[in-house]
Every structure is written in structure tokens, then in C-alpha cells.
Amino acid sequence: MVSINLPNPDRSITPYVLTGEPIPFVKHKASDFNRIAYAAAHVVADPLASNDPWLTPAIDWDTTLKFRHRLWDLGLGVAEAMDTAQRGMGLGWAEAQELIRRAQAEARTRDDALIAYGAGTDHLMPGPDVTIDQIIRAYEEQVGFVEAQGGRVILMASRALAAAAKSPDDYARVYGHILSQVKQPVVMHWLGEMFDPALQGYWGDIDHDRAMNTCLDVIAAHADKVDGIKISLLSAEKEIAMRRRLPASVKMYTGDDFNYAELIAGDNQGYSHALLGIFDAIAPAASAGLAALGKGNNNEFFDLLEPTVPLSRHIFAAPTRFYKTGVVFLAYLNGLQDHFQMIGGQQSTRSLQHLAELFRLADRARVLSDPDVAVSRMKAVLDVNSVLTK
């Protein structure tokens, strides 16, 4: 048995014995699944770069791109340059463009690479003088860049629009203009304020139900230009309510990292596809679960994914915007990158107590691929923080 001494909330340090049998890495094709599943992928920092981490992102491109191939090997799509990649939280538009260029070049080397790219307005600083026309031009610039690379667009929520909009009509104007000129149907993205406080009141109302009405009106008016919508409100009830009101041709992509298993499985009135940050962290489990669901083995699907939900809820606990630290920490524990560093120094956003509980939950969810490696790396993190566990 493998064990490690871990800190507890009462400040004691006690042995934890690992019990989870790792879910094996088994390659799949996206065609093995009866759901479309994107993993919002993180970027790997370069810890040896000579830079100012808070000011200048430094990315390990080789490891970052290798991670995308791993997701494709599991049959998962890649949602690129999104929030999980620290977009707007360390990753600027200039770096996002380079990420998009490189990822699209990698995707072209395969015949099974499902990928789409975030396009928003994050290069436009929100402010009192920002106009709706400027926001439209900012969206046009990023959408145009993605389409020029041959990529599919994920139309991200705009902090600038949230700050500038005076009514739901401003949202209808902006989205109507952009959707009318995209080259192929996009995935829209409604990111809740729990992920980004600057997006409170999106769609012109702080009440999610009234905001949903505006969003649905926009989708209905441009249904031929909308492949689907990802909503991230951490409410299964709201997602199901919206899912049932979508035009028949428009997909729901769950962004609910608290309730994804039940939403993907669905009910007798429909189901959700997936575009999830947690799928970055639990990719082999997600892949195995989706393959089981594709074969009609619903019990096996839940057996594989339900134990990952407590882990996901912990990683995405408030302040939810710091979830990226947990995603990267799990990649480090699993040997997918050689360090626990993040662009912008974001590895510091979660406490050692949070990371210790993440370790326990990851073991119980069977997503520590090599327990010995995970223990060694957890010990290293505790040691470097001078936590005496012996």
C-alpha cells in the first residue's frame, strides 16, 4: 500500500493510504462516443524562462501541445485558448494568437482532431468610454483571426460588453452583428459571474432566468449560425430549462463542473454535450465513461464519472475562478508536466490544505495515474513549502 502524510483542517498531519485503482489510459476515437465532448485545455508554463511572471507569460510550447495530442488520443475535443488556459488571467490576446496558430498546426497533422477556439474581446480594456461599436470591432478582430487559421469559433463572453451594455438590446446588437457574418456555426459561451465576477449581469440582467430569455432570443434569430451554447452557471436546473427551449438544431454543451455526469447522461427529454474544464484534469475517466455511454452502458458511465464529481466540486469551489490551479496541480501529480508552476504565478491561489484534499479526492476518483509518482510529487510540494510531514 502507498501512503503519504498529509495535513488536515485541524492542523494535524496524519497518514493517508491510497486506495484508488487508477483508471487506465485507453485510446478512443470521438466516433466511439454518442456525445460531443470538448476538454478546455490548460497551458503549461515555462518555469526556466527569464521573465517577470506577473507581467510576461512564458509558455512551454512542446509540453502544452503534447497535452492536446493526449486529449485527442482519448477521443476528446480541445476547446482552445479558453478560460482554462488562463485567458484573461495571465494569457493575453498576443499569446492566445500564438497558441491558436500552434494548436491548429498540430490539429492539421491528424485526421481525428476535434478543436475549436475562443474568440472574445479581451484585448479591449473595459472602461466608461468603450462603445458598442468598439466591442463589435474587437469581436470581429478575434473571430477573423480564428477563421483565418481555418478554425471553428467559440464565441466567448465579453467583459467589455458587460460593462458597456445599457440594456439587453445592446447584447442583441453585438451578437446579431457577429453571428450574421461568421463563416461556420459557432459555439456560444455564457460564463457565469462565479467564474468571472466582471460578467455579472450578462445578457442585460442579473436574474439568470430573464437573462436566459435574451440569450434564447439571440439564438433563435440566428439558429443557422449557432452550433450550440455552453453555459457555465453551476446549476443543473437552469441548464436543463434552457436545453429544453433551444431550437432543435442547436446543441447544449454543459459547462457545469458540478453536475456534468447527470447532464451528459440526460433524461427522456434530451441531454447535454460537454465543454468542460474538468475534462482536462480527468481525461481518462471522461473518455472511458463516454465510451461506456456510447455502448449503452449507463451504469458503467456513472460508476466511472460519479466519483470524479466530488473532486470537480472541490477544484471548482469558490472562488471558482481559481479552479485552474487545481487542474494544473493534477497534471503535475500525474506526470504530465515536470513542475507546479503557472503563468502569472497562479499556483499560489490555492492553499496547501486545498491541495491536500484535492490529492485525497483524486485518489478516490481513480484519476492518479501512478500513485508512486503522485506521492513523490505531493511530498515535493509540501517540502518546498516547509511543511514537516515526517
CSV table of C-alpha atoms in Angstrom, one decimal:
chain,number,residue,atom,x,y,z
A,1,MET,CA,0.0,0.0,0.0
A,2,VAL,CA,1.2,3.5,-0.9
A,3,SER,CA,0.8,6.2,1.8
A,4,ILE,CA,1.7,9.8,2.5
A,5,ASN,CA,1.4,12.1,5.5
A,6,LEU,CA,-1.0,14.9,4.7
A,7,PRO,CA,-2.1,18.0,6.6
A,8,ASN,CA,-5.7,18.1,7.9
A,9,PRO,CA,-8.0,21.0,8.5
A,10,ASP,CA,-7.4,20.8,12.3
A,11,ARG,CA,-3.7,21.4,11.5
A,12,SER,CA,-2.7,17.8,12.4
A,13,ILE,CA,-0.7,15.7,10.0
A,14,THR,CA,-1.7,12.1,9.6
A,15,PRO,CA,-1.0,9.2,7.2
A,16,TYR,CA,-3.3,8.8,4.2
A,17,VAL,CA,-3.3,5.4,2.5
A,18,LEU,CA,-4.1,5.5,-1.2
A,19,THR,CA,-6.9,3.1,-2.2
A,20,GLY,CA,-7.9,4.0,-5.7
A,21,GLU,CA,-7.1,1.7,-8.6
A,22,PRO,CA,-6.1,4.1,-11.5
A,23,ILE,CA,-8.4,4.2,-14.5
A,24,PRO,CA,-6.2,3.0,-17.4
A,25,PHE,CA,-5.3,5.2,-20.3
A,26,VAL,CA,-7.2,3.7,-23.3
A,27,LYS,CA,-7.2,5.3,-26.7
A,28,HIS,CA,-10.6,6.1,-28.2
A,29,LYS,CA,-12.0,7.9,-31.2
A,30,ALA,CA,-14.6,10.6,-30.9
A,31,SER,CA,-16.8,8.4,-33.0
A,32,ASP,CA,-16.8,5.9,-30.1
A,33,PHE,CA,-19.0,8.4,-28.2
A,34,ASN,CA,-22.6,9.4,-28.6
A,35,ARG,CA,-21.9,12.8,-27.2
A,36,ILE,CA,-19.5,15.6,-28.4
A,37,ALA,CA,-17.0,16.3,-25.7
A,38,TYR,CA,-14.5,19.1,-25.6
A,39,ALA,CA,-12.0,19.5,-22.8
A,40,ALA,CA,-11.0,23.0,-22.1
A,41,ALA,CA,-7.2,22.6,-22.0
A,42,HIS,CA,-4.7,24.4,-19.8
A,43,VAL,CA,-1.3,25.8,-20.9
A,44,VAL,CA,1.9,24.7,-19.4
A,45,ALA,CA,4.2,27.4,-18.1
A,46,ASP,CA,7.9,27.5,-18.7
A,47,PRO,CA,9.5,27.6,-15.2
A,48,LEU,CA,13.0,28.3,-16.5
A,49,ALA,CA,12.2,31.4,-18.6
A,50,SER,CA,13.8,34.7,-17.6
A,51,ASN,CA,10.7,36.8,-17.3
A,52,ASP,CA,8.5,38.6,-14.8
A,53,PRO,CA,5.8,36.0,-14.2
A,54,TRP,CA,3.1,38.5,-13.2
A,55,LEU,CA,3.7,40.6,-16.4
A,56,THR,CA,5.0,38.4,-19.1
A,57,PRO,CA,3.6,34.9,-19.8
A,58,ALA,CA,6.2,32.2,-20.6
A,59,ILE,CA,4.8,29.0,-22.1
A,60,ASP,CA,6.3,25.6,-22.6
A,61,TRP,CA,5.0,25.1,-26.1
A,62,ASP,CA,6.2,21.5,-26.5
A,63,THR,CA,4.5,20.2,-23.4
A,64,THR,CA,1.4,22.3,-24.0
A,65,LEU,CA,0.9,20.9,-27.4
A,66,LYS,CA,1.8,17.3,-26.3
A,67,PHE,CA,-1.1,17.6,-23.9
A,68,ARG,CA,-3.5,18.4,-26.7
A,69,HIS,CA,-2.5,15.2,-28.5
A,70,ARG,CA,-3.2,13.3,-25.3
A,71,LEU,CA,-6.7,14.6,-25.3
A,72,TRP,CA,-7.2,13.7,-28.9
A,73,ASP,CA,-5.8,10.2,-28.3
A,74,LEU,CA,-8.6,9.8,-25.8
A,75,GLY,CA,-11.3,10.8,-28.3
A,76,LEU,CA,-11.8,14.2,-26.6
A,77,GLY,CA,-12.0,17.5,-28.5
A,78,VAL,CA,-9.9,20.5,-27.4
A,79,ALA,CA,-11.6,23.8,-26.5
A,80,GLU,CA,-8.5,26.0,-27.1
A,81,ALA,CA,-7.5,29.4,-25.7
A,82,MET,CA,-10.4,29.4,-23.2
A,83,ASP,CA,-10.7,30.3,-19.5
A,84,THR,CA,-8.9,27.1,-18.5
A,85,ALA,CA,-5.9,28.3,-20.5
A,86,GLN,CA,-5.9,31.4,-18.2
A,87,ARG,CA,-7.4,33.5,-20.9
A,88,GLY,CA,-7.8,37.0,-19.3
A,89,MET,CA,-6.0,35.7,-16.2
A,90,GLY,CA,-2.4,35.6,-17.4
A,91,LEU,CA,-2.8,34.7,-21.0
A,92,GLY,CA,-3.2,37.8,-23.2
A,93,TRP,CA,-4.5,38.0,-26.7
A,94,ALA,CA,-1.0,38.1,-28.2
A,95,GLU,CA,-0.1,34.8,-26.5
A,96,ALA,CA,-3.6,33.4,-27.3
A,97,GLN,CA,-3.0,34.0,-31.0
A,98,GLU,CA,0.3,32.1,-30.9
A,99,LEU,CA,-1.5,29.3,-29.0
A,100,ILE,CA,-4.2,29.2,-31.7
A,101,ARG,CA,-1.7,29.1,-34.5
A,102,ARG,CA,0.3,26.3,-33.0
A,103,ALA,CA,-2.7,24.2,-31.9
A,104,GLN,CA,-4.2,24.5,-35.4
A,105,ALA,CA,-1.0,23.4,-37.0
A,106,GLU,CA,-0.9,20.3,-34.7
A,107,ALA,CA,-4.6,19.6,-35.4
A,108,ARG,CA,-3.8,19.5,-39.2
A,109,THR,CA,-1.3,16.6,-38.6
A,110,ARG,CA,-4.2,14.3,-37.6
A,111,ASP,CA,-7.5,13.2,-39.1
A,112,ASP,CA,-9.3,12.9,-35.8
A,113,ALA,CA,-8.5,16.3,-34.1
A,114,LEU,CA,-11.7,18.0,-32.9
A,115,ILE,CA,-10.8,21.5,-31.9
A,116,ALA,CA,-12.4,25.0,-31.6
A,117,TYR,CA,-11.0,28.3,-30.4
A,118,GLY,CA,-12.1,31.0,-28.1
A,119,ALA,CA,-12.7,34.4,-29.6
A,120,GLY,CA,-13.7,37.4,-27.5
A,121,THR,CA,-12.8,40.9,-26.7
A,122,ASP,CA,-10.1,40.6,-24.0
A,123,HIS,CA,-7.6,42.8,-25.9
A,124,LEU,CA,-10.1,45.7,-25.4
A,125,MET,CA,-9.9,47.0,-21.8
A,126,PRO,CA,-13.4,47.6,-20.3
A,127,GLY,CA,-14.0,51.3,-19.4
A,128,PRO,CA,-16.5,54.0,-19.3
A,129,ASP,CA,-15.6,55.3,-22.8
A,130,VAL,CA,-15.8,51.9,-24.6
A,131,THR,CA,-18.6,51.9,-27.1
A,132,ILE,CA,-20.7,49.1,-28.6
A,133,ASP,CA,-19.1,49.7,-32.0
A,134,GLN,CA,-15.6,49.2,-30.5
A,135,ILE,CA,-16.8,45.9,-28.9
A,136,ILE,CA,-18.1,44.8,-32.3
A,137,ARG,CA,-14.8,45.6,-33.9
A,138,ALA,CA,-12.9,43.7,-31.1
A,139,TYR,CA,-15.0,40.6,-31.6
A,140,GLU,CA,-14.5,40.9,-35.4
A,141,GLU,CA,-10.8,41.0,-35.0
A,142,GLN,CA,-10.6,37.8,-32.9
A,143,VAL,CA,-13.2,35.9,-34.9
A,144,GLY,CA,-11.5,36.9,-38.1
A,145,PHE,CA,-8.2,35.7,-36.7
A,146,VAL,CA,-9.6,32.3,-35.7
A,147,GLU,CA,-11.4,31.9,-39.1
A,148,ALA,CA,-8.2,32.9,-41.0
A,149,GLN,CA,-6.4,30.0,-39.3
A,150,GLY,CA,-9.2,27.7,-40.5
A,151,GLY,CA,-10.6,27.2,-37.0
A,152,ARG,CA,-14.1,27.0,-35.6
A,153,VAL,CA,-15.1,29.8,-33.2
A,154,ILE,CA,-16.2,29.5,-29.6
A,155,LEU,CA,-17.8,33.0,-29.0
A,156,MET,CA,-16.7,33.9,-25.5
A,157,ALA,CA,-18.4,36.3,-23.2
A,158,SER,CA,-17.1,39.9,-23.2
A,159,ARG,CA,-16.1,41.8,-20.0
A,160,ALA,CA,-16.2,45.0,-22.1
A,161,LEU,CA,-19.8,44.3,-23.2
A,162,ALA,CA,-20.9,43.5,-19.7
A,163,ALA,CA,-19.5,46.9,-18.6
A,164,ALA,CA,-20.8,48.9,-21.6
A,165,ALA,CA,-24.2,47.4,-22.3
A,166,LYS,CA,-27.2,49.6,-21.2
A,167,SER,CA,-29.9,47.0,-22.0
A,168,PRO,CA,-30.5,43.6,-23.5
A,169,ASP,CA,-30.8,45.3,-26.8
A,170,ASP,CA,-27.0,46.0,-26.8
A,171,TYR,CA,-26.3,42.3,-26.5
A,172,ALA,CA,-28.7,41.5,-29.3
A,173,ARG,CA,-27.0,44.1,-31.5
A,174,VAL,CA,-23.5,42.8,-30.8
A,175,TYR,CA,-24.2,39.1,-31.1
A,176,GLY,CA,-26.5,39.7,-34.1
A,177,HIS,CA,-23.8,41.5,-36.0
A,178,ILE,CA,-21.1,38.9,-35.3
A,179,LEU,CA,-23.3,35.9,-35.9
A,180,SER,CA,-24.5,37.3,-39.2
A,181,GLN,CA,-21.0,37.2,-40.7
A,182,VAL,CA,-19.3,34.1,-39.2
A,183,LYS,CA,-18.2,31.5,-41.8
A,184,GLN,CA,-19.5,28.5,-40.0
A,185,PRO,CA,-21.7,27.9,-36.9
A,186,VAL,CA,-20.2,28.9,-33.6
A,187,VAL,CA,-20.4,27.6,-30.1
A,188,MET,CA,-21.7,30.5,-27.9
A,189,HIS,CA,-20.4,30.7,-24.3
A,190,TRP,CA,-22.3,32.1,-21.4
A,191,LEU,CA,-19.9,32.2,-18.5
A,192,GLY,CA,-21.4,33.0,-15.1
A,193,GLU,CA,-20.2,35.5,-12.6
A,194,MET,CA,-19.0,32.7,-10.3
A,195,PHE,CA,-16.2,32.1,-12.9
A,196,ASP,CA,-15.7,35.8,-13.7
A,197,PRO,CA,-17.2,38.5,-11.4
A,198,ALA,CA,-16.8,41.0,-14.2
A,199,LEU,CA,-19.5,39.1,-16.2
A,200,GLN,CA,-22.3,39.7,-13.6
A,201,GLY,CA,-25.5,40.8,-15.3
A,202,TYR,CA,-24.6,39.3,-18.7
A,203,TRP,CA,-27.3,39.4,-21.3
A,204,GLY,CA,-28.6,42.6,-19.6
A,205,ASP,CA,-30.0,41.2,-16.3
A,206,ILE,CA,-28.6,39.9,-13.0
A,207,ASP,CA,-31.5,37.5,-12.9
A,208,HIS,CA,-30.4,34.4,-14.8
A,209,ASP,CA,-33.9,33.5,-15.9
A,210,ARG,CA,-34.6,36.8,-17.5
A,211,ALA,CA,-31.1,36.9,-19.0
A,212,MET,CA,-31.8,33.4,-20.4
A,213,ASN,CA,-34.7,34.8,-22.3
A,214,THR,CA,-32.5,37.4,-24.1
A,215,CYS,CA,-29.9,34.7,-24.9
A,216,LEU,CA,-32.5,32.4,-26.3
A,217,ASP,CA,-34.0,35.2,-28.5
A,218,VAL,CA,-30.5,35.8,-29.9
A,219,ILE,CA,-30.0,32.1,-30.7
A,220,ALA,CA,-33.5,31.8,-32.2
A,221,ALA,CA,-32.8,34.7,-34.5
A,222,HIS,CA,-29.6,33.2,-35.8
A,223,ALA,CA,-30.1,29.5,-35.3
A,224,ASP,CA,-28.4,28.6,-38.6
A,225,LYS,CA,-25.2,30.3,-37.3
A,226,VAL,CA,-25.2,28.6,-33.8
A,227,ASP,CA,-23.9,25.1,-33.4
A,228,GLY,CA,-24.6,25.2,-29.7
A,229,ILE,CA,-24.2,27.0,-26.5
A,230,LYS,CA,-22.1,26.3,-23.5
A,231,ILE,CA,-23.5,27.6,-20.2
A,232,SER,CA,-21.4,27.7,-17.0
A,233,LEU,CA,-23.8,28.7,-14.3
A,234,LEU,CA,-23.2,25.7,-12.0
A,235,SER,CA,-27.0,25.0,-11.9
A,236,ALA,CA,-28.3,21.8,-13.4
A,237,GLU,CA,-31.9,23.1,-13.2
A,238,LYS,CA,-31.1,26.2,-15.3
A,239,GLU,CA,-29.2,24.3,-17.9
A,240,ILE,CA,-32.0,21.7,-18.3
A,241,ALA,CA,-34.5,24.5,-18.5
A,242,MET,CA,-32.5,26.2,-21.3
A,243,ARG,CA,-31.8,23.0,-23.0
A,244,ARG,CA,-35.4,22.3,-23.4
A,245,ARG,CA,-36.0,25.7,-25.0
A,246,LEU,CA,-33.3,25.6,-27.6
A,247,PRO,CA,-34.1,25.3,-31.3
A,248,ALA,CA,-33.9,21.6,-32.4
A,249,SER,CA,-30.7,22.3,-34.4
A,250,VAL,CA,-28.8,23.9,-31.5
A,251,LYS,CA,-26.8,21.8,-29.0
A,252,MET,CA,-26.4,22.3,-25.3
A,253,TYR,CA,-22.8,22.0,-24.2
A,254,THR,CA,-22.6,21.6,-20.5
A,255,GLY,CA,-20.1,23.8,-18.7
A,256,ASP,CA,-21.4,22.7,-15.3
A,257,ASP,CA,-18.4,21.3,-13.5
A,258,PHE,CA,-20.6,20.4,-10.5
A,259,ASN,CA,-23.3,18.3,-12.3
A,260,TYR,CA,-21.8,17.1,-15.6
A,261,ALA,CA,-22.5,13.4,-15.2
A,262,GLU,CA,-26.2,13.7,-14.9
A,263,LEU,CA,-26.4,16.4,-17.5
A,264,ILE,CA,-24.5,14.4,-20.1
A,265,ALA,CA,-26.5,11.3,-19.4
A,266,GLY,CA,-29.6,13.3,-19.8
A,267,ASP,CA,-33.3,12.4,-19.4
A,268,ASN,CA,-36.2,11.4,-21.6
A,269,GLN,CA,-36.4,15.0,-23.0
A,270,GLY,CA,-32.8,15.4,-24.0
A,271,TYR,CA,-29.1,15.5,-22.9
A,272,SER,CA,-26.1,17.8,-22.9
A,273,HIS,CA,-22.9,17.5,-24.8
A,274,ALA,CA,-19.8,18.7,-23.0
A,275,LEU,CA,-17.3,21.5,-23.0
A,276,LEU,CA,-15.6,21.3,-19.6
A,277,GLY,CA,-12.5,22.4,-17.8
A,278,ILE,CA,-12.7,19.4,-15.5
A,279,PHE,CA,-12.2,17.1,-18.5
A,280,ASP,CA,-8.7,18.4,-18.8
A,281,ALA,CA,-8.0,17.0,-15.3
A,282,ILE,CA,-9.9,13.7,-15.5
A,283,ALA,CA,-9.4,13.0,-19.2
A,284,PRO,CA,-9.0,9.1,-19.0
A,285,ALA,CA,-12.1,8.8,-16.7
A,286,ALA,CA,-14.1,11.1,-19.0
A,287,SER,CA,-13.1,9.1,-22.1
A,288,ALA,CA,-13.8,5.7,-20.5
A,289,GLY,CA,-17.2,7.0,-19.2
A,290,LEU,CA,-18.2,8.4,-22.6
A,291,ALA,CA,-17.2,5.2,-24.3
A,292,ALA,CA,-19.4,3.2,-21.9
A,293,LEU,CA,-22.3,5.6,-22.5
A,294,GLY,CA,-21.8,5.2,-26.3
A,295,LYS,CA,-22.2,1.4,-25.8
A,296,GLY,CA,-25.4,1.9,-23.8
A,297,ASN,CA,-23.7,1.0,-20.5
A,298,ASN,CA,-25.2,3.8,-18.4
A,299,ASN,CA,-24.3,2.1,-15.1
A,300,GLU,CA,-20.6,1.9,-16.1
A,301,PHE,CA,-20.8,5.5,-17.2
A,302,PHE,CA,-21.9,6.6,-13.7
A,303,ASP,CA,-19.6,4.3,-12.0
A,304,LEU,CA,-16.7,6.0,-13.7
A,305,LEU,CA,-17.8,9.6,-13.6
A,306,GLU,CA,-19.8,10.0,-10.4
A,307,PRO,CA,-16.6,9.5,-8.2
A,308,THR,CA,-15.0,12.4,-10.1
A,309,VAL,CA,-17.8,14.8,-9.2
A,310,PRO,CA,-16.6,15.5,-5.5
A,311,LEU,CA,-13.1,16.1,-6.9
A,312,SER,CA,-14.5,18.5,-9.5
A,313,ARG,CA,-16.7,20.4,-7.0
A,314,HIS,CA,-13.6,20.8,-4.8
A,315,ILE,CA,-11.4,22.1,-7.7
A,316,PHE,CA,-14.2,24.5,-8.7
A,317,ALA,CA,-15.0,25.6,-5.2
A,318,ALA,CA,-15.4,29.3,-4.5
A,319,PRO,CA,-13.6,31.5,-5.5
A,320,THR,CA,-14.4,29.4,-8.7
A,321,ARG,CA,-12.1,31.5,-10.9
A,322,PHE,CA,-9.1,29.8,-9.1
A,323,TYR,CA,-10.1,26.3,-10.4
A,324,LYS,CA,-7.2,26.4,-12.9
A,325,THR,CA,-4.7,25.9,-10.1
A,326,GLY,CA,-6.3,22.5,-9.3
A,327,VAL,CA,-6.4,21.5,-12.9
A,328,VAL,CA,-2.6,22.2,-13.3
A,329,PHE,CA,-1.8,20.6,-9.9
A,330,LEU,CA,-3.4,17.4,-11.0
A,331,ALA,CA,-1.5,17.5,-14.3
A,332,TYR,CA,1.7,17.8,-12.2
A,333,LEU,CA,0.7,14.9,-9.9
A,334,ASN,CA,0.1,12.7,-13.0
A,335,GLY,CA,3.5,13.4,-14.5
A,336,LEU,CA,2.1,15.4,-17.5
A,337,GLN,CA,4.3,18.3,-16.7
A,338,ASP,CA,7.5,18.4,-14.6
A,339,HIS,CA,6.6,21.3,-12.3
A,340,PHE,CA,3.8,23.0,-10.4
A,341,GLN,CA,4.2,26.5,-11.9
A,342,MET,CA,1.6,28.6,-13.7
A,343,ILE,CA,1.7,31.7,-15.8
A,344,GLY,CA,1.1,34.7,-13.7
A,345,GLY,CA,2.2,32.8,-10.6
A,346,GLN,CA,-1.4,31.4,-10.3
A,347,GLN,CA,-0.2,28.3,-8.5
A,348,SER,CA,-0.4,30.4,-5.3
A,349,THR,CA,-4.2,30.9,-5.5
A,350,ARG,CA,-5.0,27.7,-3.5
A,351,SER,CA,-3.8,26.7,0.0
A,352,LEU,CA,-1.9,23.6,0.9
A,353,GLN,CA,-5.0,22.4,2.7
A,354,HIS,CA,-6.9,22.7,-0.6
A,355,LEU,CA,-4.2,20.8,-2.5
A,356,ALA,CA,-4.1,18.0,0.2
A,357,GLU,CA,-7.8,17.4,-0.1
A,358,LEU,CA,-7.5,17.5,-3.9
A,359,PHE,CA,-5.0,14.7,-3.6
A,360,ARG,CA,-7.3,12.6,-1.4
A,361,LEU,CA,-10.3,13.1,-3.7
A,362,ALA,CA,-8.2,12.4,-6.9
A,363,ASP,CA,-7.2,9.1,-5.4
A,364,ARG,CA,-10.8,8.2,-4.6
A,365,ALA,CA,-11.8,9.2,-8.1
A,366,ARG,CA,-9.1,6.9,-9.5
A,367,VAL,CA,-7.5,9.7,-11.5
A,368,LEU,CA,-4.0,9.5,-10.1
A,369,SER,CA,-2.4,7.6,-12.9
A,370,ASP,CA,0.7,6.4,-11.0
A,371,PRO,CA,0.3,6.5,-7.2
A,372,ASP,CA,4.0,6.4,-6.5
A,373,VAL,CA,4.7,9.4,-8.8
A,374,ALA,CA,1.8,11.3,-7.3
A,375,VAL,CA,3.0,10.7,-3.7
A,376,SER,CA,6.5,11.7,-4.6
A,377,ARG,CA,5.3,15.0,-6.2
A,378,MET,CA,2.9,15.8,-3.4
A,379,LYS,CA,5.7,15.4,-0.9
A,380,ALA,CA,7.8,17.7,-3.0
A,381,VAL,CA,5.2,20.4,-2.8
A,382,LEU,CA,4.8,20.0,0.9
A,383,ASP,CA,8.6,20.1,1.3
A,384,VAL,CA,9.2,23.2,-0.7
A,385,ASN,CA,6.6,24.9,1.5
A,386,SER,CA,8.4,23.7,4.6
A,387,VAL,CA,5.6,21.6,5.8
A,388,LEU,CA,7.2,18.9,8.0
A,389,THR,CA,5.3,15.7,7.4
A,390,LYS,CA,7.8,13.2,8.8
